[in-house]
Short mmCIF file of C-alpha atoms and ligand atoms in Angstrom, two decimals:
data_model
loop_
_atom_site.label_atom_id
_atom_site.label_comp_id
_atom_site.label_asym_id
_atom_site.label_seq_id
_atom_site.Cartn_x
_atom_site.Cartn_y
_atom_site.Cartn_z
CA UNK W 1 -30.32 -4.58 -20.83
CA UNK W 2 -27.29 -3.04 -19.51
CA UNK W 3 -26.14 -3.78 -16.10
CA UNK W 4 -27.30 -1.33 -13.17
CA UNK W 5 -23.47 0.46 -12.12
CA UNK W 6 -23.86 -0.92 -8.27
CA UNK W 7 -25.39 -4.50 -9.31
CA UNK W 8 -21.57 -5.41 -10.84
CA UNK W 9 -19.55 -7.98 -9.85
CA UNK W 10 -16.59 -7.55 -9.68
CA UNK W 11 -17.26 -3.95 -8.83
CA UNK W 12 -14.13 -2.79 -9.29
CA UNK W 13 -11.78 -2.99 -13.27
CA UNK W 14 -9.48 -5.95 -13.28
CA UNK W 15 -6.46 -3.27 -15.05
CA UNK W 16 -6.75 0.34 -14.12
CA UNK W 17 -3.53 2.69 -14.98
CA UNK W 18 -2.25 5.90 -13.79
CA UNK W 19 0.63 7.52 -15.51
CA UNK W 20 3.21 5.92 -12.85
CA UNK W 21 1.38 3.22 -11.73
CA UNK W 22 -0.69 -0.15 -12.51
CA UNK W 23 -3.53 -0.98 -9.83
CA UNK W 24 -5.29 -4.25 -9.90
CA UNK W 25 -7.10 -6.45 -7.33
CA UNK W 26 -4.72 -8.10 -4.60
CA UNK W 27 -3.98 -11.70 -5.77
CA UNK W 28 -1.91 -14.77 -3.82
CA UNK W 29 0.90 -14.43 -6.43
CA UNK W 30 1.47 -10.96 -4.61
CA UNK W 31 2.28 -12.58 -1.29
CA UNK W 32 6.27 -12.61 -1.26
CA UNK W 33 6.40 -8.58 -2.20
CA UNK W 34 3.47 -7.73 0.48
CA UNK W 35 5.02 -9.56 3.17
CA UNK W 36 8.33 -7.80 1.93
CA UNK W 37 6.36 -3.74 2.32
CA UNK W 38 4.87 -5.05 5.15
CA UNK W 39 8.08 -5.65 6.99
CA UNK W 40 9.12 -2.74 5.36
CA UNK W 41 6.83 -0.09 6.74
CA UNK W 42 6.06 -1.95 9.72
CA UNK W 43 6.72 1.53 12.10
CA UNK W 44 4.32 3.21 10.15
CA UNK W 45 1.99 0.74 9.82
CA UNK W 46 2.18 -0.09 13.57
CA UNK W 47 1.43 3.79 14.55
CA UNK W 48 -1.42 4.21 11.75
CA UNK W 49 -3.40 1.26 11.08
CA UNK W 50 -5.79 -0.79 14.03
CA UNK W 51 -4.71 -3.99 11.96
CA UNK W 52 -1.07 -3.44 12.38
CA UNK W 53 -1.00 -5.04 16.14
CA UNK W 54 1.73 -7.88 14.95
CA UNK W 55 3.84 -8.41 11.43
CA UNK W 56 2.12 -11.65 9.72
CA UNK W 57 3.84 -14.29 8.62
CA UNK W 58 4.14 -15.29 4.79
CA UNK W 59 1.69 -18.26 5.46
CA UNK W 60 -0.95 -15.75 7.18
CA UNK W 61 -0.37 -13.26 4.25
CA UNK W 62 -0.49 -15.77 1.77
CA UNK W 63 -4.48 -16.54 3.77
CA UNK W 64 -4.98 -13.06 3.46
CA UNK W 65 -4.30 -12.76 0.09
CA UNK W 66 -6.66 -15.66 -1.06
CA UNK W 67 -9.56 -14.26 1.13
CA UNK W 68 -8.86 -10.63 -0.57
CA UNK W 69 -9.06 -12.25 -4.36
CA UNK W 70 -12.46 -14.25 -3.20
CA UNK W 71 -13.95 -11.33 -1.97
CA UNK W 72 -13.13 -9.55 -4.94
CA UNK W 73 -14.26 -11.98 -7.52
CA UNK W 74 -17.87 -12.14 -5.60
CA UNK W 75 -18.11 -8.46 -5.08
CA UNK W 76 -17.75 -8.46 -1.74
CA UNK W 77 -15.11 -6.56 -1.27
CA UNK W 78 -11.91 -4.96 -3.49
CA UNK W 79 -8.82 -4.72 -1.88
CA UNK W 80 -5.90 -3.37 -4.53
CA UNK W 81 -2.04 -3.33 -4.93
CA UNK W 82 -0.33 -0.57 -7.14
CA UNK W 83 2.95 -1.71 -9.13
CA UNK W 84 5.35 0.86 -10.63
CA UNK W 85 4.83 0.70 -13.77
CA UNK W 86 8.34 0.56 -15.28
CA UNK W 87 9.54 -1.73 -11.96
CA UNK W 88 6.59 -3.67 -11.50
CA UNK W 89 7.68 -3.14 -7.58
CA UNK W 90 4.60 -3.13 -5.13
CA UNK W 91 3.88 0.76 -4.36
CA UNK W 92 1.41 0.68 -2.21
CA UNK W 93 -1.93 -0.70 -0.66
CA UNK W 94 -5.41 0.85 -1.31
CA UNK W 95 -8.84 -0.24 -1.58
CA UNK W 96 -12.63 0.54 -2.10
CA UNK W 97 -14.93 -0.70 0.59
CA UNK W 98 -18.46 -1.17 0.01
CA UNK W 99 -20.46 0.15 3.23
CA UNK W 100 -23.86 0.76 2.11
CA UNK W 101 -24.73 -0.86 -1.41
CA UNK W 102 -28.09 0.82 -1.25
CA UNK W 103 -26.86 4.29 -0.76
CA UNK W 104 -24.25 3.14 -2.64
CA UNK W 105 -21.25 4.28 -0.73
CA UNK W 106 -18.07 2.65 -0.34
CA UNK W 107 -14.26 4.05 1.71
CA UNK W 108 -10.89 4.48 0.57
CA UNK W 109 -7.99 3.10 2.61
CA UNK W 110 -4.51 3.05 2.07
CA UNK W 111 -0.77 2.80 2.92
CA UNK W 112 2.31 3.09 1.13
CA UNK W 113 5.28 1.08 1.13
CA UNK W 114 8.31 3.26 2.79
CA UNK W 115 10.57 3.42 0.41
CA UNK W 116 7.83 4.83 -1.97
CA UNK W 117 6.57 7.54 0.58
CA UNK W 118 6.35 11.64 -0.29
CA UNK W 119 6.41 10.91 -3.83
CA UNK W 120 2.94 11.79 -4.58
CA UNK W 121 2.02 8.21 -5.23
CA UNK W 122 -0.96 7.86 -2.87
CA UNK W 123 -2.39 10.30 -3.75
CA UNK W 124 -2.29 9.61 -7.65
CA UNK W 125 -3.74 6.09 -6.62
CA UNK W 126 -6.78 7.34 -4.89
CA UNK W 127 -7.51 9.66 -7.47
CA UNK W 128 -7.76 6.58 -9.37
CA UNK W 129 -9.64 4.81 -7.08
CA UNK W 130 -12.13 7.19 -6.85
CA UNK W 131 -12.69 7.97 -10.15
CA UNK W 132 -13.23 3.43 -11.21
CA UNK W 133 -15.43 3.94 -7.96
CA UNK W 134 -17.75 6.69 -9.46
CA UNK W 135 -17.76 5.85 -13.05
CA UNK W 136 -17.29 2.11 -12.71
CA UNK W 137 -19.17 1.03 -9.34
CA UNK W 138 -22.17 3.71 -9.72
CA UNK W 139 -20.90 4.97 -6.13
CA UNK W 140 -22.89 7.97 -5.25
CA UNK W 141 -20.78 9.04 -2.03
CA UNK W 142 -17.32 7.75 -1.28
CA UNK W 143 -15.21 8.49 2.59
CA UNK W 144 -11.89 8.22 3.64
CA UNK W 145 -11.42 8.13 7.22
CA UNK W 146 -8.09 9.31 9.36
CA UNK W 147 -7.00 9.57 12.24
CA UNK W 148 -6.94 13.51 13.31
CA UNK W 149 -3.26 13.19 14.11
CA UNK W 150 -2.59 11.62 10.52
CA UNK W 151 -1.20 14.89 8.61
CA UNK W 152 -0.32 12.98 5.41
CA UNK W 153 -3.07 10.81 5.28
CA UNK W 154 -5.42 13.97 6.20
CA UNK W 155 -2.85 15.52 3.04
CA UNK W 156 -3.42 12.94 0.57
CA UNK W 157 -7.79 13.17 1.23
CA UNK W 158 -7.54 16.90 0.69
CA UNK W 159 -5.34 16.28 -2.41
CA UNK W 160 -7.56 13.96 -4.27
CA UNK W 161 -10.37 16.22 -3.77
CA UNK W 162 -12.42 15.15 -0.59
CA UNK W 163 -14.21 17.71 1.35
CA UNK W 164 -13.67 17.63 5.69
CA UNK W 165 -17.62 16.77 6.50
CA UNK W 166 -17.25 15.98 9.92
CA UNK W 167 -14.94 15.42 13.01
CA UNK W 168 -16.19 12.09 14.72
CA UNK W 169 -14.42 12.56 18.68
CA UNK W 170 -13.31 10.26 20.79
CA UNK W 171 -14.34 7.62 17.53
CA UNK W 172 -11.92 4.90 18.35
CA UNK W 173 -8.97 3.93 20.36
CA UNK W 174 -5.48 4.37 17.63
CA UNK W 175 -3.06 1.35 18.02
CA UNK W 176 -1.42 3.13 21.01
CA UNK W 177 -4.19 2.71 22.62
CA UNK W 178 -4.84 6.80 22.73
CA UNK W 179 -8.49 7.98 22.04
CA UNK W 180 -8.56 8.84 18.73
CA UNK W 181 -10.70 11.95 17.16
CA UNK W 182 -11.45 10.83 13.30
CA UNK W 183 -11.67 13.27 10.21
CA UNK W 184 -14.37 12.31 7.95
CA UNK W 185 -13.52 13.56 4.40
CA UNK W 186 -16.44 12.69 1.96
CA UNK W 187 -16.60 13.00 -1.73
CA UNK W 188 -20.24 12.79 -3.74
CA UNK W 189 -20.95 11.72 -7.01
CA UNK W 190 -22.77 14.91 -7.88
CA UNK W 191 -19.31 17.06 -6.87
CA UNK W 192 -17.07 14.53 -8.97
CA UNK W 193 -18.64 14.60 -12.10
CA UNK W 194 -18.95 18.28 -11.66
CA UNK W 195 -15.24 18.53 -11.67
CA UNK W 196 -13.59 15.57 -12.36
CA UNK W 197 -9.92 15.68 -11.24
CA UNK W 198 -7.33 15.67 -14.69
C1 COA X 1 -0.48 8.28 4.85
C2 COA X 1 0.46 7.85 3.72
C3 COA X 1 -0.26 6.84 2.86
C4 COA X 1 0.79 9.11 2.92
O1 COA X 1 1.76 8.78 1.96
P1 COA X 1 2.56 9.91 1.16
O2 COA X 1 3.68 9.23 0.50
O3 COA X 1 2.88 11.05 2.09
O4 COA X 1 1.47 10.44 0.12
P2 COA X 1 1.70 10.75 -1.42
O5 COA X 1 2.24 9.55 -2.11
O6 COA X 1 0.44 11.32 -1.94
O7 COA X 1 2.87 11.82 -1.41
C5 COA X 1 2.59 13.15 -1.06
C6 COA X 1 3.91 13.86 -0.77
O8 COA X 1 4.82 13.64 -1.85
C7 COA X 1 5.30 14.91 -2.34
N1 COA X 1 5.60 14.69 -3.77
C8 COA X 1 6.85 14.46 -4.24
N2 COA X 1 6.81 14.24 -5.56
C9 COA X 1 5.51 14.35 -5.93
C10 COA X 1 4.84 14.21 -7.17
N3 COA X 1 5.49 13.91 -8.30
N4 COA X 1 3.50 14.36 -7.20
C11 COA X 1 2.81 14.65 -6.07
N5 COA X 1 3.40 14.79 -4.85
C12 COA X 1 4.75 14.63 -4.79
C13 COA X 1 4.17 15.86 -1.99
O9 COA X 1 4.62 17.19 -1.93
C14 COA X 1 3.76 15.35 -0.63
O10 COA X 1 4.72 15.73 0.33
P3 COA X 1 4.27 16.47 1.68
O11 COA X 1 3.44 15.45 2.43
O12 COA X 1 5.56 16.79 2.34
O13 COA X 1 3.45 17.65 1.25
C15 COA X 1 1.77 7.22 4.26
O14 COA X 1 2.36 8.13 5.13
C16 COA X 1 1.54 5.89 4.96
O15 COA X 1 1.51 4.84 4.34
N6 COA X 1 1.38 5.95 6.30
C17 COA X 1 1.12 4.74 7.09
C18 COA X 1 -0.28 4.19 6.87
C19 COA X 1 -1.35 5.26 7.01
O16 COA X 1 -1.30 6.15 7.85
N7 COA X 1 -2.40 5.14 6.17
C20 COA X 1 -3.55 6.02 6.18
C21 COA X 1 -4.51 5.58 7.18
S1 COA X 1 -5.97 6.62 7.16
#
């Protein structure tokens, strides 16, 4: 009997390929380059993200990176890394989060490394993402969440097809420590496969 799409671990293909880039779960052999983009897009990072409070260390990426590829290979979580694909460079950080396996429903994040930035890779990654997280991991409603202030985030949601469902005020407190208003952009299943982007 075939396997039910949200009962598969991994959840998320080993190898999926866009026509610039390669995406694939975060492994420890990716810790040198990450630390690298990290350090790289640190001001970004630092302005965007809640994580971004200090740079890590190799060592603590290196932990990082072991906990990501356990958590990938029980289905627990997926955290990915695009490569260029003629470079192999690291292009950027993404991932699908599962947040409700019953529902299921599962949330995009992402950043890109700075040197790669306003090239249109983002969004070609989460176009990717979310199409592995429909057809592959049976997800039936898929968010990506931003911070109101975040134009090209907010860009790259609207881009890859995700509808504005709700703003969520005074949601969180950004890395500034500013209260934060939070777009919720929200794609279904139903609205995918109806038009599935090229
Ligand atoms: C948010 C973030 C990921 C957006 O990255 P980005 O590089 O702007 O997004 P894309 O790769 O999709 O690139 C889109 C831009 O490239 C341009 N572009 C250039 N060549 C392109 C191509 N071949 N195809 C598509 N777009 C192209 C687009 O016009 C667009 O520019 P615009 O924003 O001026 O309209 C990035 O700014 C980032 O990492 N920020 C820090 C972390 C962060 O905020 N993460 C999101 C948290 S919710």
């Amino acid at each position: 009997m075939p396997v039910p799409l949200q009962e598969r671990i991994p959840y998320f293909p080993e190898h999926v390929e866009t026509p610039r880039l390669i995406l694939r779960p975060a492994t420890p052999e990716d810790c040198q380059e990450l630390n690298a983009a990290l350090h790289e897009t640190w001001p970004d990072l630092q302005t965007w993200m809640d994580w971004a409070d200090r740079l890590p260390s190799v060592a603590e990426t290196a932990l990082f990176l072991q906990r990501a590829a356990a958590a990938y290979h029980a289905g627990r979580d997926c955290m990915l890394v695009a490569c260029h694909r003629s470079t192999r460079e690291l292009v950027l950080c993404t991932g699908l989060h599962p947040r409700d396996r019953r529902v299921p429903k599962f949330e995009i994040g992402y950043w890109c490394r700075a040197r790669y930035q306003r090239q249109g890779y983002v969004t070609e990654a989460v176009q990717a993402v979310t199409r592995a997280g429909f057809e592959h991991a049976g997800a039936r409603r898929i968010e990506i969440r931003c911070d109101s202030r975040n134009v090209r985030s907010r860009r790259v949601a609207e881009q890859a097809g995700y509808h504005l469902e709700a703003i969520l005020r005074h949601d969180r407190r950004a890395p500034d420590g500013s209260l934060r208003d939070t777009l919720l952009f929200v794609l279904l299943s139903e609205e995918f496969f109806a038009r599935p982007p090229k």
